[in-house]
Short mmCIF file of C-alpha atoms in Angstrom, two decimals:
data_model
loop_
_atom_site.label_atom_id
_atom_site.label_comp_id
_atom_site.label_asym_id
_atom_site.label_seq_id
_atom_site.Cartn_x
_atom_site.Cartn_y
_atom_site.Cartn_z
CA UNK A 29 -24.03 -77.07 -42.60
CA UNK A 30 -24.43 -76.25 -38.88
CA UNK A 31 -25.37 -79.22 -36.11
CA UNK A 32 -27.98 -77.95 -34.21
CA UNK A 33 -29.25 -79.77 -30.77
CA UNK A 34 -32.60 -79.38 -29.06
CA UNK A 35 -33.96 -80.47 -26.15
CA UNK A 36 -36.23 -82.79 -26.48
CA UNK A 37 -38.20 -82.49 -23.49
CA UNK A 38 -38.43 -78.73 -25.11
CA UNK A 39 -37.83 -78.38 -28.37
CA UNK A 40 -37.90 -74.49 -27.86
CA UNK A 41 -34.63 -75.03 -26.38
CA UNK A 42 -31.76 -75.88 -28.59
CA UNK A 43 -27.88 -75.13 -28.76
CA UNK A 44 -25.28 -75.38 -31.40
CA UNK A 45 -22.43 -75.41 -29.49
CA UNK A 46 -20.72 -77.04 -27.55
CA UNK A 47 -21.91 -80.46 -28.62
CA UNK A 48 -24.12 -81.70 -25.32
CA UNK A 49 -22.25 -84.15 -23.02
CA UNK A 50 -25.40 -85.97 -22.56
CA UNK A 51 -26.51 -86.34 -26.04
CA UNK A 52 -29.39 -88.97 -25.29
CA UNK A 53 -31.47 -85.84 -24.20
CA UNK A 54 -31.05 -84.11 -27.44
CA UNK A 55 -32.31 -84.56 -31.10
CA UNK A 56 -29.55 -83.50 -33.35
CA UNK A 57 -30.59 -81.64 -36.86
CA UNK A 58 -28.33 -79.86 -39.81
CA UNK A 59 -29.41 -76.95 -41.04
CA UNK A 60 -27.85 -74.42 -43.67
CA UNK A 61 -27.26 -71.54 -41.41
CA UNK A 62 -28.67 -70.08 -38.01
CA UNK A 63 -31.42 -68.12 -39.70
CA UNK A 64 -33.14 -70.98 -40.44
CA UNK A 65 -33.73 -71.11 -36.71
CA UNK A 66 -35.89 -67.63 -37.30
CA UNK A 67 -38.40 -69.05 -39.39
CA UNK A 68 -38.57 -72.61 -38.59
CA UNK A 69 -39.08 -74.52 -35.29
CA UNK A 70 -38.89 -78.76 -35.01
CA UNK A 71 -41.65 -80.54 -33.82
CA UNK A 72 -42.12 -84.20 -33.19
CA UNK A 73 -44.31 -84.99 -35.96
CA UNK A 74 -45.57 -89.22 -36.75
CA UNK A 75 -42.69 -90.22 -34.88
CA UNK A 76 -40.45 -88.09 -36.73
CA UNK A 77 -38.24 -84.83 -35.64
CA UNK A 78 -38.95 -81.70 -38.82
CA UNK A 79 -38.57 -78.48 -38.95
CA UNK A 80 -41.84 -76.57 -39.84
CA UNK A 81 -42.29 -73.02 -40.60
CA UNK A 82 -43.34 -70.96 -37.22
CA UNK A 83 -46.46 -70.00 -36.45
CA UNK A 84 -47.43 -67.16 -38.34
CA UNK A 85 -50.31 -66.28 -35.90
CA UNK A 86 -52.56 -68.44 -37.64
CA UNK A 87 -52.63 -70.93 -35.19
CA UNK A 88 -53.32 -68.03 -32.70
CA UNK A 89 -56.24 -66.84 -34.56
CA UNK A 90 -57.18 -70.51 -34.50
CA UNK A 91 -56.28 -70.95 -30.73
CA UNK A 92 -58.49 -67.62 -29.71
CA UNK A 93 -61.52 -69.05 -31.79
CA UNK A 94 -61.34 -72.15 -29.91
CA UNK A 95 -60.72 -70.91 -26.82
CA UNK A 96 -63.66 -68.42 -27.29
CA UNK A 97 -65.81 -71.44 -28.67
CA UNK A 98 -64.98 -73.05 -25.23
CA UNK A 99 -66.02 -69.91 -22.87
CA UNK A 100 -69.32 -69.90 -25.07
CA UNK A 101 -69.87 -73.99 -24.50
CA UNK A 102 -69.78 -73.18 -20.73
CA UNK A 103 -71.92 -70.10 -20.37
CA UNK A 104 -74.23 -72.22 -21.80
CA UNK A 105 -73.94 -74.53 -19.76
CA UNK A 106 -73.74 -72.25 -16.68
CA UNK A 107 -77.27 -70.56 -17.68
CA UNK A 108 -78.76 -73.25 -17.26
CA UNK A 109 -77.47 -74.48 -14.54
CA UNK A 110 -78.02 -71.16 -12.54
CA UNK A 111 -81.39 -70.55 -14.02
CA UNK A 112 -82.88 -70.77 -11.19
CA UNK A 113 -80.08 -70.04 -8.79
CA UNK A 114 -81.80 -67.68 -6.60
CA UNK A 115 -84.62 -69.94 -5.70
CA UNK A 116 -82.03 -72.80 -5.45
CA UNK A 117 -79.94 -70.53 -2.32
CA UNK A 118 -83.00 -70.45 -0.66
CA UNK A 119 -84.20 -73.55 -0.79
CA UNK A 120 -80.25 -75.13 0.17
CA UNK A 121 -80.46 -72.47 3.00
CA UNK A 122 -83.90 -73.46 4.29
CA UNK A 123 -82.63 -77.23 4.07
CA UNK A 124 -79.41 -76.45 6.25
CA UNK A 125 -81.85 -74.45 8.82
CA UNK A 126 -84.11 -77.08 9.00
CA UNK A 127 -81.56 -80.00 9.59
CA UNK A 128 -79.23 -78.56 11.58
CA UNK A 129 -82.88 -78.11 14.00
CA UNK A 130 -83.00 -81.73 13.84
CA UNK A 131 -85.68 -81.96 11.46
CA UNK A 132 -87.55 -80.18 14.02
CA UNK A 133 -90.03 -76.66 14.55
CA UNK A 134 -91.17 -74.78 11.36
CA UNK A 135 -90.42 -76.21 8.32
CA UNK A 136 -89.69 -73.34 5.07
CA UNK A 137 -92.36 -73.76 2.59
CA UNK A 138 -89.56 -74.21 0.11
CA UNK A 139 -89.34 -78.03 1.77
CA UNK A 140 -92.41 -78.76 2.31
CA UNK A 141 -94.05 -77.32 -0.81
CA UNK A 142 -91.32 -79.55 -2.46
CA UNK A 143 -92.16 -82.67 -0.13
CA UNK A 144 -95.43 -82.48 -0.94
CA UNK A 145 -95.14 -82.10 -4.39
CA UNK A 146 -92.53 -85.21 -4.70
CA UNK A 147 -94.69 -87.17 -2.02
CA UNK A 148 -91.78 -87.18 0.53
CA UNK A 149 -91.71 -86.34 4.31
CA UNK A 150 -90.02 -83.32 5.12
CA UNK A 151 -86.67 -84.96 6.35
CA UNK A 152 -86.21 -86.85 3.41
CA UNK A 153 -87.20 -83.88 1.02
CA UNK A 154 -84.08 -81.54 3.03
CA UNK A 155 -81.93 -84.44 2.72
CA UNK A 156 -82.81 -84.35 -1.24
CA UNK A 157 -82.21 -81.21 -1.27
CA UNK A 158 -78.98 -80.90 0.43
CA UNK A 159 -77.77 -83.60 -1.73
CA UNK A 160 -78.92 -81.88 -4.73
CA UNK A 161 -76.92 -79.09 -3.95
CA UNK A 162 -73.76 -81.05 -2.96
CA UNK A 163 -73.93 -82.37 -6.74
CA UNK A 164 -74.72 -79.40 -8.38
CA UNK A 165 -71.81 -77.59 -6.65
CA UNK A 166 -69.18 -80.26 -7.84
CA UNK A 167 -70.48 -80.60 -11.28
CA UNK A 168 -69.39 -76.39 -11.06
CA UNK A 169 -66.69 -77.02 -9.78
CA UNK A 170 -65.82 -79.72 -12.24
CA UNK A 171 -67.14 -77.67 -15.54
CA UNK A 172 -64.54 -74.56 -14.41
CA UNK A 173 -61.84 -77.27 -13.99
CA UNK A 174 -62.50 -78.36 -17.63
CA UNK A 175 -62.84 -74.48 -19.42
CA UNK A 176 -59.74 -74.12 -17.58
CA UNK A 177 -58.43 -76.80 -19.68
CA UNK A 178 -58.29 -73.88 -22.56
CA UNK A 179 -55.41 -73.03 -21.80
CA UNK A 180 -53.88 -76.81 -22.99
CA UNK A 181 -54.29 -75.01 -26.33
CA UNK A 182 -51.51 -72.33 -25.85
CA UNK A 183 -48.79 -75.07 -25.42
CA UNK A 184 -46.05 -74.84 -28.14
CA UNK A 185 -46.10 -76.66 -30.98
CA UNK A 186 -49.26 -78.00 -31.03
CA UNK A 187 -50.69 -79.01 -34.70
CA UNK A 188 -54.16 -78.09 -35.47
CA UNK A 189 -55.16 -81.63 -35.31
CA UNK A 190 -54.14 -81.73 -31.53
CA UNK A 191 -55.24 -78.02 -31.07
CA UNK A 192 -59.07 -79.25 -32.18
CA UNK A 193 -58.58 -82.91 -30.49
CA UNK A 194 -58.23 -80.88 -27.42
CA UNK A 195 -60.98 -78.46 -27.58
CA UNK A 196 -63.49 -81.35 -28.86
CA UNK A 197 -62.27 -83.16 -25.47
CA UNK A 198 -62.76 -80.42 -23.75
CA UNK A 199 -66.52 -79.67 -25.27
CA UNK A 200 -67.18 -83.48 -24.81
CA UNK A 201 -66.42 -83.34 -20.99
CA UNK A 202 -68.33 -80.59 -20.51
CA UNK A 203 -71.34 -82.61 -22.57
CA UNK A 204 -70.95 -85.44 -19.66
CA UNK A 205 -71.46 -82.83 -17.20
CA UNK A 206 -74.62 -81.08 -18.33
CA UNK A 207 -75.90 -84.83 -19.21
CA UNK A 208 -74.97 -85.92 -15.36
CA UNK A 209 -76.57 -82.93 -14.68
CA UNK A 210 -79.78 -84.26 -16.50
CA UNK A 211 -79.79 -87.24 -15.06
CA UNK A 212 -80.22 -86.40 -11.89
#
């Protein structure tokens, strides 16, 4: 039997000799020979340090499909957001225009057709707008921060319990932003 020690604040890393001098940091394991190293990896599992058999690229195939399901949840989520994108840049750009005038001179029809339509003055409809745009930039913002998260999934030694705990975590955050979205 060989005594193997890994790291546990990366149990990628491991040694089998010399024994560490600071042996608090390490998780000590015998196994029959270093082979065993080639085919098996330990992972903190219920409490307990095992060795498990290394990912045979299941868990990749596994990873990529939720990874991909991810990208998919937020070009949904994107479309509809940017639907009307276009018409929302002119509108925001009108707004700016007619603030930064004080409120004052022409006013774009993109305000005041809005104004009218909301029954609001044309200073309060280009502060609604501006505002509008303010949140619909950081809830952007926000929804790339959390596909970004994705890449949470490639981190070793994940089971597929945690791999799908993180990607429904991810899908429900992104949920909360299209309903903010909603909402106003």
């Amino acid at each position: 039997m060989i005594k193997v020690y890994f790291l546990k604040s990366d149990l990628n890393q491991y040694q089998i000799f010399p024994v560490p001098s600071n042996t608090g940091e390490f998780v000590e394991i015998e196994i029959e020979s270093e082979n065993v190293l080639n085919t098996k990896q330990l992972v903190l599992k219920g409490g307990q340090y095992v060795l498990v058999d290394k990912d045979t690229g299941v868990n990749q195939e596994v990873v990529k499909k939720l990874m991909d399901g991810i990208d998919d949840h937020a070009a949904k989520i994107y479309s509809t957001w940017t639907r009307f994108e276009s018409e929302y840049r002119e509108r925001q750009a009108a707004a700016e225009a007619f603030k930064s005038a004080n409120y004052e001179g022409e006013c774009s029809r993109y305000i005041s057709d809005f104004a009218q339509r909301a029954r609001l003055d044309n200073k309060t409809a280009t502060n609604l707008i501006l505002t509008q745009a303010a949140g619909l930039e950081k809830l952007q913002m926000e929804l790339a921060n959390q596909r970004m998260r994705k890449y949470e999934l490639k981190a070793p030694n994940l089971t597929l319990e945690q791999l799908q705990s993180i990607h429904d975590d991810i899908i429900k955050q992104m949920d909360n932003l299209m309903e903010a979205y909603q909402n106003g």
